[in-house]
Coordinates of C-alpha atoms and ligand atoms in Angstrom, one line a residue:
X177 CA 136.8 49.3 42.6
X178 CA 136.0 50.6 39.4
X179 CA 135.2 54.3 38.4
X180 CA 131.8 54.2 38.4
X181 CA 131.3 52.7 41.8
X182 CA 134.1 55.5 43.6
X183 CA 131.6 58.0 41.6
X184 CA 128.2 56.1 43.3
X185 CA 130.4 56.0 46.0
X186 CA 131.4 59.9 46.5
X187 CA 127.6 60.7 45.6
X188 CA 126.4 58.4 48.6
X189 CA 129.0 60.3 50.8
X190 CA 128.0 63.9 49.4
X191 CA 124.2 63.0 50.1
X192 CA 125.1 61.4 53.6
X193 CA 127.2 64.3 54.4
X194 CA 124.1 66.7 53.2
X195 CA 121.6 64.7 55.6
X196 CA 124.1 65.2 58.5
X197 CA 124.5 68.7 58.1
X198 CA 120.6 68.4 58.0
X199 CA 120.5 66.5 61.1
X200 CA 123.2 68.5 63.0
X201 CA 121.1 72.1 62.4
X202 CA 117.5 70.3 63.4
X203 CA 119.7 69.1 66.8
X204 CA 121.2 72.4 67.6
X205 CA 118.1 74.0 66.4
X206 CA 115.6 72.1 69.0
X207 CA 118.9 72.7 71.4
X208 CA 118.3 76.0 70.9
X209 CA 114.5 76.0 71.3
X210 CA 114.7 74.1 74.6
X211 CA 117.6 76.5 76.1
X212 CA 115.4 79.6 75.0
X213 CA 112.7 77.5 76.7
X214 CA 114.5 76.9 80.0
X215 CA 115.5 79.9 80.2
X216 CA 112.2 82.0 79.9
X217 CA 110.9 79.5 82.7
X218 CA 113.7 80.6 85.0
X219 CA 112.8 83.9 84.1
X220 CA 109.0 83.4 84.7
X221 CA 109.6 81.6 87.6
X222 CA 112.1 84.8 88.9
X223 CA 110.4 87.5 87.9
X224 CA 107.5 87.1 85.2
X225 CA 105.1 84.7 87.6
X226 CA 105.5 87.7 90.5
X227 CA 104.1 90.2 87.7
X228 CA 101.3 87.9 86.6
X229 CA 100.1 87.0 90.2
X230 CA 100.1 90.8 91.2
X231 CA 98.2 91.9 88.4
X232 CA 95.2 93.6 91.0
X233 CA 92.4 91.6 89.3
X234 CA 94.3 88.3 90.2
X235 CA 91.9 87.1 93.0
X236 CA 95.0 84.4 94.4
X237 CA 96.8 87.8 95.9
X238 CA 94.4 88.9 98.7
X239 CA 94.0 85.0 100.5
X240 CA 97.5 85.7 101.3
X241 CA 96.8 88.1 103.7
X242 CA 95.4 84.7 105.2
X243 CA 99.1 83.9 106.0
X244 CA 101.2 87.3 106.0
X245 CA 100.9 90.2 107.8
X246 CA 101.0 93.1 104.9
X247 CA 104.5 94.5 105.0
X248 CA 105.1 98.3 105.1
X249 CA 106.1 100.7 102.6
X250 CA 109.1 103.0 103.0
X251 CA 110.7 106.1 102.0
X252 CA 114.2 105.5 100.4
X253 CA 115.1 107.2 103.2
X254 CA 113.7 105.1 105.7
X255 CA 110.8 106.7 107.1
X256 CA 107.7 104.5 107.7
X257 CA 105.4 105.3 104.8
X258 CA 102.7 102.7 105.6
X259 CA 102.4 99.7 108.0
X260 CA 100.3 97.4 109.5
X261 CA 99.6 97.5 113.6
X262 CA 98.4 94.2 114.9
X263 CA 96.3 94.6 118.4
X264 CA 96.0 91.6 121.0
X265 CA 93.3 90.3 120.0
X266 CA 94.8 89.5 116.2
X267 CA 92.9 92.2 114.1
X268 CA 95.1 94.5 112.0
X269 CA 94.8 98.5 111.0
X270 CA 96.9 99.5 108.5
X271 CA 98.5 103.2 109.7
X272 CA 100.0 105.8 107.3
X273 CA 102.4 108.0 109.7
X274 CA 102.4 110.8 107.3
X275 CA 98.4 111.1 107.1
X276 CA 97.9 112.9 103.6
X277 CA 101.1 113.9 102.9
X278 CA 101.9 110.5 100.8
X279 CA 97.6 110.0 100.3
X280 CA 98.5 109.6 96.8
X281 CA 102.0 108.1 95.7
X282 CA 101.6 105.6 98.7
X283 CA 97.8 105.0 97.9
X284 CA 95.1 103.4 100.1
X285 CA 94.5 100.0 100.5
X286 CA 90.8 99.5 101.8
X287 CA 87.6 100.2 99.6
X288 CA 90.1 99.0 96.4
X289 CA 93.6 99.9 96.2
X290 CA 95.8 102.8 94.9
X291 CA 99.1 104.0 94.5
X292 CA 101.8 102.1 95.9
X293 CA 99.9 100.3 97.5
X294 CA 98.8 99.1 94.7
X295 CA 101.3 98.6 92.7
X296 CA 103.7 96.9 95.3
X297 CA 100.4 94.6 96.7
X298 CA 101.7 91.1 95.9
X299 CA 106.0 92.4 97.6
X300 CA 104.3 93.1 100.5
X301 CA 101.9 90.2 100.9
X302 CA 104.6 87.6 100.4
X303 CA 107.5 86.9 103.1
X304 CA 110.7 85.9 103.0
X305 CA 111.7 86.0 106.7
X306 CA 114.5 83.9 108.0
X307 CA 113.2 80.2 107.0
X308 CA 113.3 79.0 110.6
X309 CA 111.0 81.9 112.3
X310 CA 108.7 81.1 109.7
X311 CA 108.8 77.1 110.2
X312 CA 108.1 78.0 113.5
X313 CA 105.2 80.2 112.7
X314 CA 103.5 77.4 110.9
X315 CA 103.7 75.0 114.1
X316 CA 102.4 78.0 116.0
X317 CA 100.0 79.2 113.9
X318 CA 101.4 82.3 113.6
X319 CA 101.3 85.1 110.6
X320 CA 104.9 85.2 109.1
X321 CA 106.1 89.1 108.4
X322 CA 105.7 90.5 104.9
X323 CA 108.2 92.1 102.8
X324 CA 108.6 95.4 103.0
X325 CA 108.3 97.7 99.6
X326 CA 111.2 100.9 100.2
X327 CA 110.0 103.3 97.3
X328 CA 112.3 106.0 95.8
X329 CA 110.1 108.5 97.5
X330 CA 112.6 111.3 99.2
X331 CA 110.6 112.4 102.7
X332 CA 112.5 115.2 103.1
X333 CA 111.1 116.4 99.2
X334 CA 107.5 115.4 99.8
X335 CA 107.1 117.1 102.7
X336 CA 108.4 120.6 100.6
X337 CA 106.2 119.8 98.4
X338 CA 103.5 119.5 100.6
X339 CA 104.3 122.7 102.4
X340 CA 105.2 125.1 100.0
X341 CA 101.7 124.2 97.8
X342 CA 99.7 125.1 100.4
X343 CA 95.8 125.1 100.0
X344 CA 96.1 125.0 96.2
X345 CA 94.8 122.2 94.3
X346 CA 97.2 120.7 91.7
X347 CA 100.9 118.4 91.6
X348 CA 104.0 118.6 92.1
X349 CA 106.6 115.8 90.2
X350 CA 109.9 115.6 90.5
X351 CA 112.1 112.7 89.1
X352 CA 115.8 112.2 89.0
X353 CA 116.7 112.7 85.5
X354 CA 119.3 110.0 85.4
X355 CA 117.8 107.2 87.2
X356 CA 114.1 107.8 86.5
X357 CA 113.8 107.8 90.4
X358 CA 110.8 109.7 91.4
X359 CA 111.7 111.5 94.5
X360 CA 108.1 112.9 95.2
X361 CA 104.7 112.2 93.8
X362 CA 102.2 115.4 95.2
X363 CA 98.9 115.8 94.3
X364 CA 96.0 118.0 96.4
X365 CA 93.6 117.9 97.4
X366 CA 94.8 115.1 99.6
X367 CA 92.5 112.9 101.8
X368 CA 93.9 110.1 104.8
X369 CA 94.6 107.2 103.7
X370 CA 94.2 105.6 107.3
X371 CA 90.6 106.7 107.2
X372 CA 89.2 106.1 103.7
X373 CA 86.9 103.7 104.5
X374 CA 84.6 106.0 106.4
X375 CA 85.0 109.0 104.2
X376 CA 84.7 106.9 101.2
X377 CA 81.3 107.9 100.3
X378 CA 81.9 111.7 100.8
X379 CA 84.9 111.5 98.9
X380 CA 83.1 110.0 96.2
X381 CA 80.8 112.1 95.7
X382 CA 82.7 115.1 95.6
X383 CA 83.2 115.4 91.9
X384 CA 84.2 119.3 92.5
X385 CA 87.3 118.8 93.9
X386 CA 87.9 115.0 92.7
X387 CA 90.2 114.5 96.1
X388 CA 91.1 110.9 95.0
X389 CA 92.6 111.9 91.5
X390 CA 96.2 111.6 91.5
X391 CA 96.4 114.9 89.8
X392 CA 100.0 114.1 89.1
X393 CA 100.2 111.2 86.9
X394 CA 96.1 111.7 85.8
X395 CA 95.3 115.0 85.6
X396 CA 94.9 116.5 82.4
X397 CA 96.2 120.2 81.8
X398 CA 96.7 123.2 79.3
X399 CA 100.3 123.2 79.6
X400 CA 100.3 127.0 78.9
X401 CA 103.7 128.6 78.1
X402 CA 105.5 125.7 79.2
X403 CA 104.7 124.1 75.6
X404 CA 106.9 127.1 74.3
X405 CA 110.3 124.2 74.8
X406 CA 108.0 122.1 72.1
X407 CA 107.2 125.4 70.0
X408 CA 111.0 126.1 70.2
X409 CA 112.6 123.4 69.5
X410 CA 110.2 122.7 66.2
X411 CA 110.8 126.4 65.6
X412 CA 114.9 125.7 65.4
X413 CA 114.6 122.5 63.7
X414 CA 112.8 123.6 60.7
X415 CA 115.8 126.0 60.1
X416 CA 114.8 129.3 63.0
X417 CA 117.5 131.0 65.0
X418 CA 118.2 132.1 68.6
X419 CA 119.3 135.6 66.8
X420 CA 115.6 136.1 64.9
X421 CA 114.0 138.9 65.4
X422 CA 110.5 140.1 66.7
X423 CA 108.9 142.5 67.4
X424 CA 106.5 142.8 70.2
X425 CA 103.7 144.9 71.0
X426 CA 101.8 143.3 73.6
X427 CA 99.0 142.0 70.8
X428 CA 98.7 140.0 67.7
X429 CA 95.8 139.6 65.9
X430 CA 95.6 137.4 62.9
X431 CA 92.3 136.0 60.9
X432 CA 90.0 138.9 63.5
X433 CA 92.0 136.6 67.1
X434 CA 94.0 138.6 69.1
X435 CA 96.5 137.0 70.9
X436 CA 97.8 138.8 74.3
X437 CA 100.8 138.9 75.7
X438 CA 100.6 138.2 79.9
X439 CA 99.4 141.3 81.7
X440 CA 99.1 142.7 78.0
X441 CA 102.9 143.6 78.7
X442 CA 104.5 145.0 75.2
X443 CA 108.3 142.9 74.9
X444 CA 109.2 145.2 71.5
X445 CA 112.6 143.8 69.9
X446 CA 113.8 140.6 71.2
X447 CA 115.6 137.7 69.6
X448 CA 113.8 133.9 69.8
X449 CA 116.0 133.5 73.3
X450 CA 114.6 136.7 74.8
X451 CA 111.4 135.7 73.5
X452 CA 111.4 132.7 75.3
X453 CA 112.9 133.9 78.8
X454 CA 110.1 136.6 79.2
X455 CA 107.4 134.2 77.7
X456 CA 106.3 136.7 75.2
X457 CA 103.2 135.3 73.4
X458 CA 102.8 137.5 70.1
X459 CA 106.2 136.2 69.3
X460 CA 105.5 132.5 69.8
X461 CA 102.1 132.5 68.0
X462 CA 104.3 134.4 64.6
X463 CA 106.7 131.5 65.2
X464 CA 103.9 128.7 65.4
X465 CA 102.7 130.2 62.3
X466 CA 105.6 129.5 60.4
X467 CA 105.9 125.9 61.3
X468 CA 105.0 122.8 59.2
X469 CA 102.0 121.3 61.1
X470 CA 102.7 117.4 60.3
X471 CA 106.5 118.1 61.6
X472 CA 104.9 119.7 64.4
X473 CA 102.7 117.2 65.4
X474 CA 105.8 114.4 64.4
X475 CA 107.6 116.4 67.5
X476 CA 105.1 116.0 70.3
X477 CA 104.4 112.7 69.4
X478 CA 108.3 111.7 69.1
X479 CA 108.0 113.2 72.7
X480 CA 105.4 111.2 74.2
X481 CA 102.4 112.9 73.2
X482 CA 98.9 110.4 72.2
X483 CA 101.6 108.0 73.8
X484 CA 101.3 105.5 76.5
X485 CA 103.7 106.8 79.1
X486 CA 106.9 104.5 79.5
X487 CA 106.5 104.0 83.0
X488 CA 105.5 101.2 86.1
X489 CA 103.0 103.7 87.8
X490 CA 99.1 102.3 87.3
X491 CA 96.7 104.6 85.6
X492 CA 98.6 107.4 84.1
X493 CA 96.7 109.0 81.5
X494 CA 98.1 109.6 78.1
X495 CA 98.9 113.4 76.7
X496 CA 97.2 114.9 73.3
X497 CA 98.3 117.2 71.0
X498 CA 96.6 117.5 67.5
X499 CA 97.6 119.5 64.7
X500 CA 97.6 119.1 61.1
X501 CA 98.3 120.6 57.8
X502 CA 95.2 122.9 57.2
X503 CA 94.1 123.6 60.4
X504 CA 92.7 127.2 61.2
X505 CA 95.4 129.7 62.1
X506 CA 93.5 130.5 65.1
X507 CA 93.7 127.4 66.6
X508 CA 97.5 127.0 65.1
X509 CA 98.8 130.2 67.6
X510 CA 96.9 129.1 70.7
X511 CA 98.8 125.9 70.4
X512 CA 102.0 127.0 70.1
X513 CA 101.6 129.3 73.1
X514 CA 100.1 126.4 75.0
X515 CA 96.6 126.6 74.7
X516 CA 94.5 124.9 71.8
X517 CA 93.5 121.5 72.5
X518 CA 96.8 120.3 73.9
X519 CA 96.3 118.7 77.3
X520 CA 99.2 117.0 79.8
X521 CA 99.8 115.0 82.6
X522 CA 102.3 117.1 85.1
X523 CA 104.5 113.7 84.9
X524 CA 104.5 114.1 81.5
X525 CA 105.9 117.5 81.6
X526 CA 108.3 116.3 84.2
X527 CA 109.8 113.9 82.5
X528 CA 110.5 115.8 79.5
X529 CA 112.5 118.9 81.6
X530 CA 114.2 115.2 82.9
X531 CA 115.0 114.2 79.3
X532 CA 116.5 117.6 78.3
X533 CA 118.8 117.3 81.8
X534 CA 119.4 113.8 80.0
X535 CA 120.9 115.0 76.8
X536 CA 117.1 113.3 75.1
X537 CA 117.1 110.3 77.0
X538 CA 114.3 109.1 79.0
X539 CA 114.7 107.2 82.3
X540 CA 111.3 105.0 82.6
X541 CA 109.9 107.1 86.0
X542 CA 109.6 104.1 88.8
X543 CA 108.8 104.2 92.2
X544 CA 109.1 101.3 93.9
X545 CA 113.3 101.1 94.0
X546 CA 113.3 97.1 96.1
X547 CA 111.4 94.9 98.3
X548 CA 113.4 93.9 101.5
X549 CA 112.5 91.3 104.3
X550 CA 111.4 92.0 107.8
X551 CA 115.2 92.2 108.2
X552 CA 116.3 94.7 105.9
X553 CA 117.6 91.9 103.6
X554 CA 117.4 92.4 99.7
X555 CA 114.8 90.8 98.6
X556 CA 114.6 91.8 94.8
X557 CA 115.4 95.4 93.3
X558 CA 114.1 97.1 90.6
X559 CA 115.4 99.5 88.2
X560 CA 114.5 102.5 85.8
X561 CA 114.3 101.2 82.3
X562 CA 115.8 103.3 79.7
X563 CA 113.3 104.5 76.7
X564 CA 115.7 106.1 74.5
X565 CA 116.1 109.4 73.0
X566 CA 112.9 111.4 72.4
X567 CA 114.9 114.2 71.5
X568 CA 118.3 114.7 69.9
X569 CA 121.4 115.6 72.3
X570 CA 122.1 118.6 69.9
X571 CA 118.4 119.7 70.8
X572 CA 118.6 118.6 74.6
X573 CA 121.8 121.6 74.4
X574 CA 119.5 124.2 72.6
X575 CA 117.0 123.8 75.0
X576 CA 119.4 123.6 78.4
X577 CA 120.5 127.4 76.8
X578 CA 116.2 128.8 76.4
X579 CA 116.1 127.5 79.8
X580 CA 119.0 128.7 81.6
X581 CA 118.2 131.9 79.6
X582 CA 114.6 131.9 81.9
X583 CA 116.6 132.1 85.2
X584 CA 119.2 134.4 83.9
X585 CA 116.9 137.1 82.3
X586 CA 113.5 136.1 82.6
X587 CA 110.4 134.8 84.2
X588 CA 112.1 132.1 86.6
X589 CA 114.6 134.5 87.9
X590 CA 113.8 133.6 91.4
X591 CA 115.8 130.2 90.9
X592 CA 118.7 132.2 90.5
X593 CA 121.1 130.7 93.2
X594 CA 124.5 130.1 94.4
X595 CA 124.1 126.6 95.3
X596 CA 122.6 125.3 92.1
X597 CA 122.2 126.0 88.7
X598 CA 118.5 125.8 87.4
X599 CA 116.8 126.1 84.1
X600 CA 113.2 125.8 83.1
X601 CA 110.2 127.6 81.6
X602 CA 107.5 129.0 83.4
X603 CA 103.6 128.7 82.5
X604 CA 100.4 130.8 83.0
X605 CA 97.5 128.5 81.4
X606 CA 94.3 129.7 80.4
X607 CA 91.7 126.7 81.1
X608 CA 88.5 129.2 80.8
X609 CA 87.3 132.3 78.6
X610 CA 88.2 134.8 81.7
X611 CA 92.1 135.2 80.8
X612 CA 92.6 136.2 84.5
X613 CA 92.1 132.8 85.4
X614 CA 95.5 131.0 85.0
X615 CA 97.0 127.5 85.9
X616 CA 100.4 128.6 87.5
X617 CA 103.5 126.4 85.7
X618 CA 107.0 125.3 86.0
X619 CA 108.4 122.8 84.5
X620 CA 112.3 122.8 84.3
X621 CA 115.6 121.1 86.4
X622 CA 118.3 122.3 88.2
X623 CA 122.2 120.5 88.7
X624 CA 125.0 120.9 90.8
X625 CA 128.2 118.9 90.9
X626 CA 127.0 115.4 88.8
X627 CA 123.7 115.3 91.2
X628 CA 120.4 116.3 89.0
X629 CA 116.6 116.7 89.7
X630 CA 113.9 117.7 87.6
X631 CA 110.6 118.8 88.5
X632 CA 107.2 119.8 87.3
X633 CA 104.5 122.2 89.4
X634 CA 100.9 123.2 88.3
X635 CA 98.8 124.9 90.7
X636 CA 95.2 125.4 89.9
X637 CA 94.2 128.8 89.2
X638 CA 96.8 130.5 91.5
X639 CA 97.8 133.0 88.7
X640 CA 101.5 133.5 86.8
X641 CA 104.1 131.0 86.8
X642 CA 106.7 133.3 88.0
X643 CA 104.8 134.2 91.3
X644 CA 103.2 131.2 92.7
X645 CA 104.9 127.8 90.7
X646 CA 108.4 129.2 90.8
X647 CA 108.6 129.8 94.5
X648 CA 107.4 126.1 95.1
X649 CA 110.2 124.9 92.5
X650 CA 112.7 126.7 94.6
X651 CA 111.6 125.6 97.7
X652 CA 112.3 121.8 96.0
X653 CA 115.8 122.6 94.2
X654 CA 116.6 123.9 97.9
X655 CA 115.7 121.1 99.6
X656 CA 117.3 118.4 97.0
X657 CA 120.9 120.3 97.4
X658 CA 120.7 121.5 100.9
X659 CA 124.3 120.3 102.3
Ligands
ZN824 ZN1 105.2 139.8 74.1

């Protein structure tokens, strides 16, 4: 073989070579393509086709009710939440044990559907009883048993809820701050679910009291002093102190508004952390005035605010906060006391006391924890996603210290305790021009021994945080770490 022949030679082996390699990453590259392909079919087929076939507006859903008997819905401690009672002659009633205590976390499920009812529709109208008893209910004709949904809902903290709320009109949330478990789900006025279907008319029409809102996850607030954490916090990060001073003498007036302190009380020296313990307006509205307005707004948004909510719940209705460079001073202290144009959902507020228990992360609030079979088996389970940080850990510990400092020396020391140890900020919101009328407020979480819950109460007009939305709070921390 001559030269120029080994040189064709090595140039047909360098190109054949090239169009292997060539070959090799188009194989392993359709390889690829048909693995990621089998695999999100296994997925869909797990998981993804039970989410697209309960979407409510899917039609398929409600013929099977044709062939299952709807399954119930549980407490997560075991209590019967919802069920279905068949009578001889084969009609059904669906029966909510609790009347309105659950009306609007377990939802209705005649005249449309709500809640977890909702949410859980498809779980409860498929089964997955033993194969044989349902073989044997095909030859017979028979309905086979649905799955049962158990939710995180804690009975025991519902019915506190419900009892220490009395005949107020508001919500109360609480979540654990770890899982994103929501342990109760409160809103009044309540209705019974077990008898919608007659009401339904008069409940409609009643746009006064709006009994069907789920005033938890959809109504729309002045979060009051509570927004004080988000005033705070952008107060310290743009270089503020706990040790600043100011100077309170129950009024501010800047550009002819007068801010007032509540009950016109006069705080005179305090530092930030006093400040914030007693709620003291003059020196929060001083302290909004000295932020940057874009950073501001940066905050709330970075903690959910004009955000969708990270969450499985249907129709929760987003937050807004709006501030900007240039915006009238007026309007810039009535914000950072909580009033303004800022409006929240009580879950919102929830989950952020749950996020500074959580060092800044946010646990994704769920409520439906599994779906089991008629025989308790696991069916499928579910699980809090986790949303990240909204706030920095370094913050999260700034903030634990303003809140512990409210129960310590302030307006939440009725959560003082032996049992637990609580922080939180109280609220009294203004929502028209007579300043007497308040929203009463508490937002804020309490620990003992590695077990967490946070909570968020607003009750309608009642008056101050400290005497109306407090004593609920406490009622709830008592229940959650009663031995
Ligand atoms: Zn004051």
């Amino acid at each position: 073989m001559n030269r120029k022949s080994t040189r064709k030679k090595r140039t047909e082996n360098a190109g054949a070579s090239k169009r292997n390699l060539e070959l090799t990453v188009i194989t392993y590259g359709f390889l690829a393509i048909f693995i990621a392909m089998c695999l999100y079919f296994a997925y869909f087929l797990t998981f993804g086709a039970e989410d697209f076939i309960n979407n409510p507006y899917n039609a398929r859903v409600s013929q099977f009710s044709d062939d299952v008997i709807r399954g119930d819905v549980l407490s997560s401690d075991g209590e019967v939440l919802a069920t279905t009672q068949v009578a001889s002659d084969g009609s059904e009633t669906r029966v909510y044990p609790f009347g309105s205590t659950f009306a609007h976390a377990v939802g209705y499920n005649t005249n449309g559907k709500s809640g977890v009812e909702l949410d859980g529709n498809f779980n409860m109208l498929r089964s997955h009883s033993f194969a044989l008893t349902r073989l044997l209910n095909d030859f017979t004709d028979t309905k086979d048993q649905g799955d049962s949904v158990v939710t995180t809902l804690d009975a025991g903290m519902q019915k506190t809820a419900y009892n220490a709320f009395g005949s107020y009109r508001g919500a109360v949330v609480a979540i654990e701050p770890k899982t994103g478990k929501i342990l109760c789900l409160m809103s009044k006025p309540d209705f019974d679910p077990g008898s919608i279907a007659s009401n339904w008319e008069a409940l409609n029409s009643d746009s006064d009291s709006s009994v069907l809102l789920n005033r938890a996850t959809q109504g729309l607030y002045p979060p009051g002093s509570t927004f004080k954490i988000l005033t705070a916090l952008e107060y310290l990060n743009e270089g503020g102190k706990m040790s600043d001073a100011f100077d309170c003498g129950g009024t501010y007036t800047e550009n002819g508004y007068t801010i007032h302190c509540y009950g016109n009380t006069s705080h005179g020296n305090e530092d930030l952390k006093q400040a914030f313990a007693k709620s003291c307006n003059v020196a929060f509205s001083q302290a909004g005035l000295s932020l940057d307005l874009n950073k501001y707004k940066n905050l709330a948004d970075n903690m959910l605010f004009n955000n969708e909510l990270p969450t499985k719940l249907s129709n929760v209705k987003k937050s807004s906060f709006d501030l900007k460079k240039g915006d009238d001073p007026v309007l810039v202290m009535q914000t950072a006391i909580g009033q303004g144009d800022t409006l929240v959902t009580p879950l919102h507020m929830a989950m952020i006391a749950a996020a500074i228990e959580n060092d800044g992360i946010v646990m994704e609030p769920y409520i439906i924890d599994k779906v089991v079979n008629d025989n308790g088996d696991l069916v499928r389970p579910y699980f809090g996603d986790n949303y990240g940080a909204i706030i920095s850990s370094e913050d999260a510990k700034k903030l634990k210290k303003l809140m512990r400092a409210v129960v310590t020396d302030g307006t939440g020391s009725a959560l003082l305790s032996d049992n637990y140890k609580a922080f939180g900020k109280t609220g009294s919101a203004e929502y028209t021009s007579d300043k007497n009328a308040t929203h009463s407020w508490f937002v804020g979480f309490a620990k003992k021994d590695g077990k967490e819950v946070a909570v968020a109460v607003i009750m309608e007009g009642a008056g101050s945080g400290s005497a109306h939305a407090v004593p609920v709070a406490r009622a709830m921390f008592d229940n959650y770490f009663a031995e």
